Amino acid sequence: MGGGSVAVVGGSIAGCAVALAVARGGAERVTVFERAAGALQKRGTGVTLHSSRYGELEAAGYVDAAMPWGELRRRVWTVRDGEAPLGRAIAAQPFPFRAYAWGSLWRELRRRVPESVVYRPDAAVCALEPDADGVTVQLAGGERERFDAVVGADGYRSVVRETMFPGLLPEYSGYLGWRGSSPAPWGRGPRGAGRDGTAAESASVTGVTDVMDAMDVAGAADVAAAGGAVDVMDARTVVFPGGHCVMYRIPGAGHGDPLNWVLYTVPPQLPGPQQDLRTPVSLPPGALAPELTGYLRDLVARNFPPYWAECVLRTPVESTLIQPIYDLEVPHYAAGRLLLAGDAATVARPHIGGGSVKALQDAWSLETAWRAGGDWREVLDAYDADRTAVGATLVGLGRRLGRAQVEETPDWSAMREADLEAWWQEQHRGSDRTSGFGGHAVSR
Ligand SMILES: Cc1cc2nc3c(=O)[nH]c(=O)nc-3n(C[C@H](O)[C@H](O)[C@H](O)COP(=O)(O)OP(=O)(O)OC[C@H]3O[C@@H](n4cnc5c(N)ncnc54)[C@H](O)[C@@H]3O)c2cc1C
């Protein structure tokens, strides 16, 4: 289908990718309305993309091989073991992911949005008026403009979704993700090709047994020195009763690669409006109640191996943020001339490791539908059929992983490698083969 005008509400990962998709599909006029006034790249911390999903997206032209990335190869599940600085490794699993600074992923996508697309920052959409063959967009300043179709890429509190399905809100899971990044404990690690084309440096990766041995030996060393045994290509999952914390390095800008961490657990019951997390909200850095940061710090100090506790605790309090964890499923990705993409359509718990992959695939799917369809109806129906089912599957997987890793955690300290592997397989039982950890695989 050629021609047509499209408004994209939201100019983050999904919004930039959708603008690229419809422009490549042949839309005549594309406008992105982004509420934020400044560039988004300075916000956000780390994001990972599964290597094979990345490969598909790169071939489809949605990610750029030149983005600086850090290679991750394994995930080491770690539990506190007395005062042993690095704790005890329960197991190490393959973890073929690429780590990015969120800002570099956004910047590259933004750069790929063609010049013909109008990207309007500081343009909050406050209302939409659908009619038989188009939609009028109203901005907060009162300006109105009509388009043939509108794509909501406006995140989990989407105004587009509210127009399509009034009252359909993300459902609070009952726990939070605390996020932060701390100064590099290991300097600058090996990385993938950067814009200058430098190839990934090779680094020796120790076997599972080597890592476990190194961790035991480190019990006698002091906490700071223990970091020498850490392989920078390992992601770490520190587990504790009632939650876990995922840590990995992200490519830094010259001063070493920071350690990105996200800790999931149920927050304490606190009075006050800020703590009512049942309705979608996330608190930016610096806005956390002292009771929440105090709770986090105490939990980390009590439950983490000393070295990893130190890594998290040296994150400046004012740069720590929280993200309540929600589930969101929509009955359709398209209705009339309104469409949804990214978090506006589906929020699967981050344990699936595939939120950004899904957002990029939504755009890719829309481009495919656009190229194959002869009219709006065909394009929208094909997109809806492709993405609604994928979204529902990922939400289901996220719920199962959240239950096992946060809500009903096993006795981690009693686990050995085989126990962890069996527990992990159990969480994936019944999963659609194409939609597992790391997100949906398009071509499998
Ligand atoms: C600033 C920022 C930092 C992030 N950092 C990380 C991170 O470090 N790690 C990670 O894994 N994920 C991060 N995410 C989330 C991650 O980008 C998403 O889960 C995923 O990529 C899907 O993104 P999305 O584009 O669908 O939604 P989002 O990234 O939430 O983007 C929605 C966009 O819509 C805009 N918007 C909302 N309402 C309106 C409106 N009414 N009118 C106009 N614009 C509107 C918002 O300003 C925002 O830019 C971040 C998101 C943002 C916005």
CSV table of N, CA, C and O in Angstrom, one decimal, residues 338-417:
chain,number,residue,atom,x,y,z
A,338,LEU,N,-6.7,3.0,14.4
A,338,LEU,CA,-5.8,3.2,15.5
A,338,LEU,C,-5.0,1.9,15.6
A,338,LEU,O,-5.5,0.8,15.6
A,339,LEU,N,-3.7,2.0,15.9
A,339,LEU,CA,-2.8,0.9,16.1
A,339,LEU,C,-2.0,1.1,17.3
A,339,LEU,O,-1.7,2.3,17.7
A,340,LEU,N,-1.4,0.0,17.9
A,340,LEU,CA,-0.5,0.1,19.0
A,340,LEU,C,0.8,-0.6,18.7
A,340,LEU,O,0.8,-1.5,18.0
A,341,ALA,N,1.8,-0.1,19.4
A,341,ALA,CA,3.1,-0.7,19.2
A,341,ALA,C,3.9,-0.6,20.5
A,341,ALA,O,3.7,0.4,21.3
A,342,GLY,N,4.9,-1.5,20.8
A,342,GLY,CA,5.7,-1.4,22.0
A,342,GLY,C,4.9,-1.5,23.3
A,342,GLY,O,3.9,-2.3,23.3
A,343,ASP,N,5.4,-0.8,24.3
A,343,ASP,CA,4.8,-0.9,25.6
A,343,ASP,C,3.3,-0.4,25.7
A,343,ASP,O,2.6,-0.8,26.6
A,344,ALA,N,2.9,0.4,24.7
A,344,ALA,CA,1.5,0.8,24.7
A,344,ALA,C,0.6,-0.4,24.5
A,344,ALA,O,-0.5,-0.3,25.0
A,345,ALA,N,1.1,-1.4,23.8
A,345,ALA,CA,0.2,-2.6,23.5
A,345,ALA,C,0.4,-3.7,24.5
A,345,ALA,O,-0.5,-4.3,25.0
A,346,THR,N,1.7,-3.9,24.8
A,346,THR,CA,2.0,-5.1,25.7
A,346,THR,C,3.1,-4.7,26.7
A,346,THR,O,4.1,-4.2,26.3
A,347,VAL,N,2.8,-5.0,27.9
A,347,VAL,CA,3.9,-4.9,28.9
A,347,VAL,C,4.1,-6.3,29.5
A,347,VAL,O,3.2,-6.8,30.2
A,348,ALA,N,5.2,-6.9,29.1
A,348,ALA,CA,5.5,-8.2,29.7
A,348,ALA,C,6.6,-7.9,30.8
A,348,ALA,O,7.4,-7.0,30.6
A,349,ARG,N,6.5,-8.7,31.9
A,349,ARG,CA,7.5,-8.4,32.9
A,349,ARG,C,8.9,-8.5,32.4
A,349,ARG,O,9.2,-9.4,31.5
A,350,PRO,N,9.8,-7.6,32.8
A,350,PRO,CA,11.2,-7.6,32.2
A,350,PRO,C,12.0,-8.8,32.3
A,350,PRO,O,13.0,-9.0,31.6
A,351,HIS,N,11.5,-9.8,33.1
A,351,HIS,CA,12.3,-11.1,33.3
A,351,HIS,C,12.4,-11.8,31.9
A,351,HIS,O,13.2,-12.7,31.8
A,352,ILE,N,11.5,-11.5,31.0
A,352,ILE,CA,11.6,-12.2,29.7
A,352,ILE,C,12.8,-11.7,28.8
A,352,ILE,O,13.1,-12.3,27.9
A,353,GLY,N,13.3,-10.5,29.2
A,353,GLY,CA,14.5,-10.0,28.5
A,353,GLY,C,14.2,-9.7,27.0
A,353,GLY,O,15.0,-9.9,26.1
A,354,GLY,N,13.0,-9.1,26.8
A,354,GLY,CA,12.6,-9.0,25.3
A,354,GLY,C,11.7,-7.8,25.0
A,354,GLY,O,11.1,-7.7,24.0
A,355,GLY,N,11.6,-6.8,26.0
A,355,GLY,CA,10.7,-5.6,25.7
A,355,GLY,C,11.1,-4.8,24.5
A,355,GLY,O,10.3,-4.5,23.7
A,356,SER,N,12.4,-4.5,24.4
A,356,SER,CA,12.8,-3.7,23.3
A,356,SER,C,12.8,-4.5,22.0
A,356,SER,O,12.4,-3.9,20.9
A,357,VAL,N,13.1,-5.8,22.1
A,357,VAL,CA,13.0,-6.6,20.9
A,357,VAL,C,11.6,-6.6,20.4
A,357,VAL,O,11.3,-6.5,19.2
A,358,LYS,N,10.6,-6.7,21.3
A,358,LYS,CA,9.2,-6.8,20.9
A,358,LYS,C,8.8,-5.4,20.2
A,358,LYS,O,8.2,-5.4,19.2
A,359,ALA,N,9.3,-4.3,20.8
A,359,ALA,CA,8.9,-3.0,20.2
A,359,ALA,C,9.5,-2.9,18.8
A,359,ALA,O,8.8,-2.5,17.9
A,360,LEU,N,10.7,-3.4,18.6
A,360,LEU,CA,11.3,-3.3,17.2
A,360,LEU,C,10.6,-4.2,16.3
A,360,LEU,O,10.4,-3.9,15.1
A,361,GLN,N,10.2,-5.4,16.8
A,361,GLN,CA,9.5,-6.4,15.9
A,361,GLN,C,8.1,-5.9,15.5
A,361,GLN,O,7.7,-6.2,14.4
A,362,ASP,N,7.5,-5.2,16.4
A,362,ASP,CA,6.2,-4.6,16.1
A,362,ASP,C,6.3,-3.7,14.8
A,362,ASP,O,5.5,-3.8,13.9
A,363,ALA,N,7.4,-2.9,14.8
A,363,ALA,CA,7.6,-2.0,13.7
A,363,ALA,C,7.9,-2.8,12.4
A,363,ALA,O,7.3,-2.5,11.3
A,364,TRP,N,8.7,-3.8,12.6
A,364,TRP,CA,9.1,-4.6,11.4
A,364,TRP,C,7.8,-5.3,10.9
A,364,TRP,O,7.6,-5.4,9.6
A,365,SER,N,7.0,-5.8,11.8
A,365,SER,CA,5.7,-6.5,11.3
A,365,SER,C,4.8,-5.5,10.6
A,365,SER,O,4.2,-5.9,9.6
A,366,LEU,N,4.8,-4.3,11.1
A,366,LEU,CA,3.9,-3.3,10.4
A,366,LEU,C,4.4,-3.0,9.0
A,366,LEU,O,3.7,-2.8,8.1
A,367,GLU,N,5.7,-2.9,8.9
A,367,GLU,CA,6.3,-2.6,7.6
A,367,GLU,C,6.0,-3.8,6.6
A,367,GLU,O,5.6,-3.6,5.5
A,368,THR,N,6.1,-5.0,7.1
A,368,THR,CA,5.8,-6.2,6.3
A,368,THR,C,4.3,-6.2,5.9
A,368,THR,O,4.0,-6.4,4.7
A,369,ALA,N,3.4,-5.9,6.8
A,369,ALA,CA,2.0,-5.8,6.5
A,369,ALA,C,1.7,-4.7,5.5
A,369,ALA,O,0.9,-4.9,4.6
A,370,TRP,N,2.4,-3.6,5.7
A,370,TRP,CA,2.2,-2.5,4.8
A,370,TRP,C,2.6,-2.8,3.4
A,370,TRP,O,1.9,-2.5,2.4
A,371,ARG,N,3.7,-3.5,3.3
A,371,ARG,CA,4.2,-3.8,1.9
A,371,ARG,C,3.3,-4.9,1.2
A,371,ARG,O,3.1,-4.8,0.0
A,372,ALA,N,2.7,-5.8,2.0
A,372,ALA,CA,1.9,-6.9,1.5
A,372,ALA,C,0.5,-6.4,1.2
A,372,ALA,O,-0.2,-7.0,0.3
A,373,GLY,N,0.0,-5.5,2.1
A,373,GLY,CA,-1.4,-5.2,2.0
A,373,GLY,C,-1.8,-4.3,0.8
A,373,GLY,O,-1.0,-3.4,0.4
A,374,GLY,N,-3.0,-4.4,0.3
A,374,GLY,CA,-3.4,-3.5,-0.8
A,374,GLY,C,-4.2,-2.3,-0.3
A,374,GLY,O,-4.3,-1.3,-1.0
A,375,ASP,N,-4.7,-2.4,0.9
A,375,ASP,CA,-5.5,-1.2,1.5
A,375,ASP,C,-5.3,-1.2,3.0
A,375,ASP,O,-4.7,-2.1,3.6
A,376,TRP,N,-5.9,-0.2,3.6
A,376,TRP,CA,-5.7,0.0,5.0
A,376,TRP,C,-6.2,-1.2,5.8
A,376,TRP,O,-5.6,-1.7,6.8
A,377,ARG,N,-7.4,-1.7,5.4
A,377,ARG,CA,-8.0,-2.9,6.1
A,377,ARG,C,-7.0,-4.1,6.1
A,377,ARG,O,-6.8,-4.7,7.2
A,378,GLU,N,-6.5,-4.4,4.9
A,378,GLU,CA,-5.6,-5.5,4.9
A,378,GLU,C,-4.3,-5.3,5.7
A,378,GLU,O,-3.9,-6.2,6.4
A,379,VAL,N,-3.8,-4.1,5.7
A,379,VAL,CA,-2.6,-3.8,6.5
A,379,VAL,C,-2.9,-4.0,8.0
A,379,VAL,O,-2.2,-4.7,8.7
A,380,LEU,N,-4.0,-3.3,8.4
A,380,LEU,CA,-4.3,-3.3,9.9
A,380,LEU,C,-4.6,-4.8,10.3
A,380,LEU,O,-4.2,-5.2,11.4
A,381,ASP,N,-5.4,-5.5,9.5
A,381,ASP,CA,-5.8,-6.9,9.9
A,381,ASP,C,-4.5,-7.8,10.0
A,381,ASP,O,-4.4,-8.5,11.0
A,382,ALA,N,-3.6,-7.6,9.1
A,382,ALA,CA,-2.4,-8.5,9.1
A,382,ALA,C,-1.6,-8.2,10.3
A,382,ALA,O,-1.0,-9.1,11.0
A,383,TYR,N,-1.4,-6.9,10.6
A,383,TYR,CA,-0.6,-6.5,11.7
A,383,TYR,C,-1.2,-7.0,13.0
A,383,TYR,O,-0.5,-7.5,13.9
A,384,ASP,N,-2.5,-6.8,13.1
A,384,ASP,CA,-3.2,-7.2,14.4
A,384,ASP,C,-3.1,-8.7,14.6
A,384,ASP,O,-2.8,-9.1,15.7
A,385,ALA,N,-3.3,-9.5,13.5
A,385,ALA,CA,-3.2,-10.9,13.7
A,385,ALA,C,-1.8,-11.4,14.1
A,385,ALA,O,-1.6,-12.2,14.9
A,386,ASP,N,-0.8,-10.7,13.5
A,386,ASP,CA,0.6,-11.1,13.8
A,386,ASP,C,1.0,-10.8,15.2
A,386,ASP,O,1.6,-11.6,15.9
A,387,ARG,N,0.7,-9.6,15.7
A,387,ARG,CA,1.3,-9.1,17.0
A,387,ARG,C,0.4,-9.4,18.2
A,387,ARG,O,1.0,-9.5,19.3
A,388,THR,N,-0.9,-9.5,18.1
A,388,THR,CA,-1.7,-9.7,19.3
A,388,THR,C,-1.3,-11.0,20.0
A,388,THR,O,-1.2,-11.1,21.2
A,389,ALA,N,-1.2,-12.1,19.2
A,389,ALA,CA,-0.9,-13.4,19.8
A,389,ALA,C,0.5,-13.4,20.5
A,389,ALA,O,0.7,-13.9,21.5
A,390,VAL,N,1.5,-12.8,19.8
A,390,VAL,CA,2.9,-12.7,20.3
A,390,VAL,C,2.8,-12.0,21.7
A,390,VAL,O,3.4,-12.4,22.7
A,391,GLY,N,2.1,-10.9,21.7
A,391,GLY,CA,2.1,-10.1,22.9
A,391,GLY,C,1.5,-10.9,24.1
A,391,GLY,O,2.1,-10.9,25.2
A,392,ALA,N,0.4,-11.6,23.8
A,392,ALA,CA,-0.2,-12.4,24.9
A,392,ALA,C,0.7,-13.5,25.4
A,392,ALA,O,0.8,-13.8,26.6
A,393,THR,N,1.5,-14.1,24.5
A,393,THR,CA,2.4,-15.2,24.9
A,393,THR,C,3.5,-14.6,25.8
A,393,THR,O,3.9,-15.2,26.8
A,394,LEU,N,4.0,-13.5,25.4
A,394,LEU,CA,5.1,-12.9,26.2
A,394,LEU,C,4.6,-12.5,27.6
A,394,LEU,O,5.4,-12.6,28.6
A,395,VAL,N,3.4,-12.0,27.7
A,395,VAL,CA,2.9,-11.6,29.0
A,395,VAL,C,2.8,-12.8,29.9
A,395,VAL,O,3.1,-12.8,31.1
A,396,GLY,N,2.3,-13.9,29.3
A,396,GLY,CA,2.2,-15.2,30.1
A,396,GLY,C,3.5,-15.7,30.6
A,396,GLY,O,3.6,-16.1,31.7
A,397,LEU,N,4.5,-15.6,29.7
A,397,LEU,CA,5.8,-16.0,30.1
A,397,LEU,C,6.4,-15.1,31.2
A,397,LEU,O,6.9,-15.6,32.2
A,398,GLY,N,6.2,-13.8,31.1
A,398,GLY,CA,6.6,-12.9,32.1
A,398,GLY,C,6.0,-13.2,33.5
A,398,GLY,O,6.7,-13.1,34.5
A,399,ARG,N,4.7,-13.5,33.5
A,399,ARG,CA,4.0,-13.8,34.7
A,399,ARG,C,4.7,-15.1,35.4
A,399,ARG,O,4.9,-15.1,36.6
A,400,ARG,N,4.9,-16.1,34.6
A,400,ARG,CA,5.5,-17.3,35.1
A,400,ARG,C,6.9,-17.1,35.7
A,400,ARG,O,7.2,-17.5,36.8
A,401,LEU,N,7.7,-16.3,35.0
A,401,LEU,CA,9.0,-16.0,35.4
A,401,LEU,C,9.0,-15.2,36.7
A,401,LEU,O,9.8,-15.4,37.6
A,402,GLY,N,8.1,-14.2,36.7
A,402,GLY,CA,8.0,-13.4,37.9
A,402,GLY,C,7.5,-14.2,39.2
A,402,GLY,O,8.0,-13.9,40.3
A,403,ARG,N,6.6,-15.1,38.9
A,403,ARG,CA,6.2,-15.9,40.1
A,403,ARG,C,7.3,-16.7,40.6
A,403,ARG,O,7.6,-16.7,41.8
A,404,ALA,N,8.1,-17.3,39.8
A,404,ALA,CA,9.2,-18.2,40.2
A,404,ALA,C,10.4,-17.4,40.8
A,404,ALA,O,11.1,-17.9,41.6
A,405,GLN,N,10.6,-16.2,40.2
A,405,GLN,CA,11.8,-15.5,40.6
A,405,GLN,C,11.6,-14.4,41.6
A,405,GLN,O,12.6,-13.8,42.2
A,406,VAL,N,10.4,-14.1,41.9
A,406,VAL,CA,10.1,-13.0,42.9
A,406,VAL,C,9.0,-13.4,43.9
A,406,VAL,O,9.2,-13.4,45.1
A,407,GLU,N,7.9,-13.8,43.4
A,407,GLU,CA,6.7,-14.0,44.2
A,407,GLU,C,6.8,-15.3,45.0
A,407,GLU,O,6.3,-15.4,46.2
A,408,GLU,N,7.3,-16.4,44.4
A,408,GLU,CA,7.4,-17.7,45.1
A,408,GLU,C,8.8,-18.3,44.9
A,408,GLU,O,9.0,-19.3,44.3
A,409,THR,N,9.8,-17.6,45.4
A,409,THR,CA,11.2,-18.0,45.2
A,409,THR,C,11.5,-19.3,45.9
A,409,THR,O,11.0,-19.6,47.0
A,410,PRO,N,12.3,-20.2,45.3
A,410,PRO,CA,12.7,-21.4,45.9
A,410,PRO,C,13.7,-21.1,47.0
A,410,PRO,O,14.2,-20.0,47.2
A,411,ASP,N,14.1,-22.2,47.7
A,411,ASP,CA,15.2,-22.1,48.7
A,411,ASP,C,16.5,-22.1,47.9
A,411,ASP,O,17.1,-23.1,47.7
A,412,TRP,N,16.9,-20.9,47.5
A,412,TRP,CA,18.1,-20.7,46.6
A,412,TRP,C,19.4,-21.4,47.3
A,412,TRP,O,20.2,-22.0,46.6
A,413,SER,N,19.5,-21.2,48.6
A,413,SER,CA,20.7,-21.6,49.2
A,413,SER,C,20.9,-23.1,49.2
A,413,SER,O,22.0,-23.6,49.3
A,414,ALA,N,19.8,-23.8,49.0
A,414,ALA,CA,19.9,-25.3,49.0
A,414,ALA,C,20.1,-25.8,47.5
A,414,ALA,O,20.3,-27.0,47.3
A,415,MET,N,20.0,-24.9,46.6
A,415,MET,CA,20.1,-25.3,45.2
A,415,MET,C,21.5,-25.6,44.7
A,415,MET,O,22.4,-24.9,45.0
A,416,ARG,N,21.6,-26.7,43.9
A,416,ARG,CA,22.8,-27.0,43.1
A,416,ARG,C,22.5,-26.8,41.7
A,416,ARG,O,21.4,-26.5,41.3
A,417,GLU,N,23.5,-27.0,40.8
A,417,GLU,CA,23.4,-26.6,39.4
A,417,GLU,C,22.2,-27.4,38.8
A,417,GLU,O,21.4,-26.8,38.0
